[in-house]
């Protein structure tokens, strides 16, 4: 099992989301196939659905995903920066055989809200069953 460090770009636009992240946190690499700036864009988002940046256009990982059909799992290796400066993020990536999920450009995925909704539905079901 080979883990690879990968820097991301665009972090200056996502500082609020990065401030809520920590080293070791799992993140997701998603293909934004309708991105108007780059049809091969690979965005990086947290489990909460917050975007924290993108895989650089010239990074080998893009070729592995788009040309070789690899999937990838990733965690945050480190968050770098000083207080008052923009934070940067380095990932640890493992290549897999899984498919890369797709997202629409600008789509905000709120997994935390989805999880909460599922929990609320289960609570409602239990209340009805055990009245």
PDB file of N, CA, C and O in Angstrom, residues 44-73:
ATOM      1  N   UNK A  44     -11.599  18.919  -3.809  1.00  0.00           N
ATOM      2  CA  UNK A  44     -11.387  18.207  -2.554  1.00  0.00           C
ATOM      3  C   UNK A  44     -12.409  18.754  -1.566  1.00  0.00           C
ATOM      4  O   UNK A  44     -12.497  19.964  -1.354  1.00  0.00           O
ATOM      5  N   UNK A  45     -13.188  17.861  -0.976  1.00  0.00           N
ATOM      6  CA  UNK A  45     -14.203  18.299  -0.011  1.00  0.00           C
ATOM      7  C   UNK A  45     -14.143  17.437   1.241  1.00  0.00           C
ATOM      8  O   UNK A  45     -13.696  16.290   1.213  1.00  0.00           O
ATOM      9  N   UNK A  46     -14.601  18.020   2.311  1.00  0.00           N
ATOM     10  CA  UNK A  46     -14.624  17.332   3.598  1.00  0.00           C
ATOM     11  C   UNK A  46     -15.827  16.395   3.668  1.00  0.00           C
ATOM     12  O   UNK A  46     -16.709  16.441   2.808  1.00  0.00           O
ATOM     13  N   UNK A  47     -15.889  15.612   4.716  1.00  0.00           N
ATOM     14  CA  UNK A  47     -17.050  14.759   4.956  1.00  0.00           C
ATOM     15  C   UNK A  47     -18.304  15.554   5.228  1.00  0.00           C
ATOM     16  O   UNK A  47     -19.407  15.033   5.127  1.00  0.00           O
ATOM     17  N   UNK A  48     -18.152  16.834   5.559  1.00  0.00           N
ATOM     18  CA  UNK A  48     -19.295  17.722   5.774  1.00  0.00           C
ATOM     19  C   UNK A  48     -19.767  18.354   4.466  1.00  0.00           C
ATOM     20  O   UNK A  48     -20.743  19.079   4.444  1.00  0.00           O
ATOM     21  N   UNK A  49     -19.021  18.082   3.368  1.00  0.00           N
ATOM     22  CA  UNK A  49     -19.390  18.639   2.070  1.00  0.00           C
ATOM     23  C   UNK A  49     -18.762  19.982   1.778  1.00  0.00           C
ATOM     24  O   UNK A  49     -19.081  20.592   0.765  1.00  0.00           O
ATOM     25  N   UNK A  50     -17.858  20.463   2.641  1.00  0.00           N
ATOM     26  CA  UNK A  50     -17.197  21.750   2.417  1.00  0.00           C
ATOM     27  C   UNK A  50     -16.023  21.576   1.466  1.00  0.00           C
ATOM     28  O   UNK A  50     -15.182  20.708   1.661  1.00  0.00           O
ATOM     29  N   UNK A  51     -15.953  22.418   0.450  1.00  0.00           N
ATOM     30  CA  UNK A  51     -14.819  22.401  -0.471  1.00  0.00           C
ATOM     31  C   UNK A  51     -13.635  23.062   0.232  1.00  0.00           C
ATOM     32  O   UNK A  51     -13.776  24.112   0.866  1.00  0.00           O
ATOM     33  N   UNK A  52     -12.440  22.431   0.109  1.00  0.00           N
ATOM     34  CA  UNK A  52     -11.235  23.025   0.701  1.00  0.00           C
ATOM     35  C   UNK A  52     -10.169  23.325  -0.349  1.00  0.00           C
ATOM     36  O   UNK A  52      -9.134  23.911  -0.029  1.00  0.00           O
ATOM     37  N   UNK A  53     -10.403  22.956  -1.604  1.00  0.00           N
ATOM     38  CA  UNK A  53      -9.456  23.250  -2.667  1.00  0.00           C
ATOM     39  C   UNK A  53      -9.593  22.265  -3.812  1.00  0.00           C
ATOM     40  O   UNK A  53     -10.580  21.528  -3.902  1.00  0.00           O
ATOM     41  N   UNK A  54      -8.576  22.268  -4.683  1.00  0.00           N
ATOM     42  CA  UNK A  54      -8.575  21.432  -5.882  1.00  0.00           C
ATOM     43  C   UNK A  54      -7.220  20.776  -6.071  1.00  0.00           C
ATOM     44  O   UNK A  54      -6.193  21.300  -5.634  1.00  0.00           O
ATOM     45  N   UNK A  55      -7.213  19.652  -6.765  1.00  0.00           N
ATOM     46  CA  UNK A  55      -5.969  19.018  -7.186  1.00  0.00           C
ATOM     47  C   UNK A  55      -5.416  19.877  -8.336  1.00  0.00           C
ATOM     48  O   UNK A  55      -6.165  20.207  -9.263  1.00  0.00           O
ATOM     49  N   UNK A  56      -4.129  20.251  -8.298  1.00  0.00           N
ATOM     50  CA  UNK A  56      -3.573  21.109  -9.359  1.00  0.00           C
ATOM     51  C   UNK A  56      -3.687  20.477 -10.747  1.00  0.00           C
ATOM     52  O   UNK A  56      -3.619  19.253 -10.901  1.00  0.00           O
ATOM     53  N   UNK A  57      -3.836  21.325 -11.767  1.00  0.00           N
ATOM     54  CA  UNK A  57      -3.956  20.856 -13.151  1.00  0.00           C
ATOM     55  C   UNK A  57      -2.758  20.028 -13.586  1.00  0.00           C
ATOM     56  O   UNK A  57      -2.896  19.124 -14.402  1.00  0.00           O
ATOM     57  N   UNK A  58      -1.590  20.341 -13.089  1.00  0.00           N
ATOM     58  CA  UNK A  58      -0.375  19.652 -13.530  1.00  0.00           C
ATOM     59  C   UNK A  58       0.020  18.491 -12.624  1.00  0.00           C
ATOM     60  O   UNK A  58       1.101  17.948 -12.769  1.00  0.00           O
ATOM     61  N   UNK A  59      -0.849  18.087 -11.716  1.00  0.00           N
ATOM     62  CA  UNK A  59      -0.505  17.019 -10.781  1.00  0.00           C
ATOM     63  C   UNK A  59      -0.699  15.649 -11.417  1.00  0.00           C
ATOM     64  O   UNK A  59      -1.676  15.405 -12.137  1.00  0.00           O
ATOM     65  N   UNK A  60       0.193  14.728 -11.109  1.00  0.00           N
ATOM     66  CA  UNK A  60       0.141  13.357 -11.626  1.00  0.00           C
ATOM     67  C   UNK A  60      -1.167  12.648 -11.268  1.00  0.00           C
ATOM     68  O   UNK A  60      -1.616  11.748 -11.989  1.00  0.00           O
ATOM     69  N   UNK A  61      -1.798  13.058 -10.168  1.00  0.00           N
ATOM     70  CA  UNK A  61      -3.018  12.394  -9.718  1.00  0.00           C
ATOM     71  C   UNK A  61      -4.151  12.566 -10.730  1.00  0.00           C
ATOM     72  O   UNK A  61      -4.958  11.664 -10.924  1.00  0.00           O
ATOM     73  N   UNK A  62      -4.198  13.713 -11.391  1.00  0.00           N
ATOM     74  CA  UNK A  62      -5.227  13.933 -12.419  1.00  0.00           C
ATOM     75  C   UNK A  62      -5.087  12.915 -13.547  1.00  0.00           C
ATOM     76  O   UNK A  62      -6.066  12.370 -14.032  1.00  0.00           O
ATOM     77  N   UNK A  63      -3.861  12.658 -13.966  1.00  0.00           N
ATOM     78  CA  UNK A  63      -3.634  11.670 -15.017  1.00  0.00           C
ATOM     79  C   UNK A  63      -4.034  10.276 -14.541  1.00  0.00           C
ATOM     80  O   UNK A  63      -4.651   9.511 -15.291  1.00  0.00           O
ATOM     81  N   UNK A  64      -3.683   9.944 -13.307  1.00  0.00           N
ATOM     82  CA  UNK A  64      -4.023   8.624 -12.768  1.00  0.00           C
ATOM     83  C   UNK A  64      -5.536   8.420 -12.741  1.00  0.00           C
ATOM     84  O   UNK A  64      -6.035   7.340 -13.059  1.00  0.00           O
ATOM     85  N   UNK A  65      -6.266   9.465 -12.397  1.00  0.00           N
ATOM     86  CA  UNK A  65      -7.724   9.360 -12.302  1.00  0.00           C
ATOM     87  C   UNK A  65      -8.379   9.409 -13.676  1.00  0.00           C
ATOM     88  O   UNK A  65      -9.188   8.547 -14.016  1.00  0.00           O
ATOM     89  N   UNK A  66      -8.023  10.415 -14.474  1.00  0.00           N
ATOM     90  CA  UNK A  66      -8.718  10.617 -15.749  1.00  0.00           C
ATOM     91  C   UNK A  66      -8.219   9.713 -16.875  1.00  0.00           C
ATOM     92  O   UNK A  66      -9.008   9.305 -17.724  1.00  0.00           O
ATOM     93  N   UNK A  67      -6.941   9.399 -16.914  1.00  0.00           N
ATOM     94  CA  UNK A  67      -6.408   8.617 -18.028  1.00  0.00           C
ATOM     95  C   UNK A  67      -6.267   7.134 -17.696  1.00  0.00           C
ATOM     96  O   UNK A  67      -6.459   6.286 -18.551  1.00  0.00           O
ATOM     97  N   UNK A  68      -5.940   6.828 -16.445  1.00  0.00           N
ATOM     98  CA  UNK A  68      -5.724   5.439 -16.068  1.00  0.00           C
ATOM     99  C   UNK A  68      -6.934   4.828 -15.355  1.00  0.00           C
ATOM    100  O   UNK A  68      -6.944   3.640 -15.064  1.00  0.00           O
ATOM    101  N   UNK A  69      -7.921   5.666 -15.016  1.00  0.00           N
ATOM    102  CA  UNK A  69      -9.136   5.170 -14.391  1.00  0.00           C
ATOM    103  C   UNK A  69      -9.009   4.793 -12.931  1.00  0.00           C
ATOM    104  O   UNK A  69      -9.824   4.031 -12.418  1.00  0.00           O
ATOM    105  N   UNK A  70      -7.995   5.324 -12.264  1.00  0.00           N
ATOM    106  CA  UNK A  70      -7.817   5.033 -10.838  1.00  0.00           C
ATOM    107  C   UNK A  70      -8.813   5.816 -10.002  1.00  0.00           C
ATOM    108  O   UNK A  70      -9.273   6.889 -10.396  1.00  0.00           O
ATOM    109  N   UNK A  71      -9.113   5.287  -8.852  1.00  0.00           N
ATOM    110  CA  UNK A  71      -9.844   6.015  -7.836  1.00  0.00           C
ATOM    111  C   UNK A  71      -8.854   6.452  -6.769  1.00  0.00           C
ATOM    112  O   UNK A  71      -7.657   6.165  -6.879  1.00  0.00           O
ATOM    113  N   UNK A  72      -9.337   7.129  -5.746  1.00  0.00           N
ATOM    114  CA  UNK A  72      -8.426   7.587  -4.692  1.00  0.00           C
ATOM    115  C   UNK A  72      -9.187   7.818  -3.403  1.00  0.00           C
ATOM    116  O   UNK A  72     -10.333   8.256  -3.416  1.00  0.00           O
ATOM    117  N   UNK A  73      -8.524   7.481  -2.300  1.00  0.00           N
ATOM    118  CA  UNK A  73      -9.006   7.894  -0.998  1.00  0.00           C
ATOM    119  C   UNK A  73      -7.949   8.839  -0.441  1.00  0.00           C
ATOM    120  O   UNK A  73      -6.764   8.707  -0.765  1.00  0.00           O
TER     121      UNK A  73
END
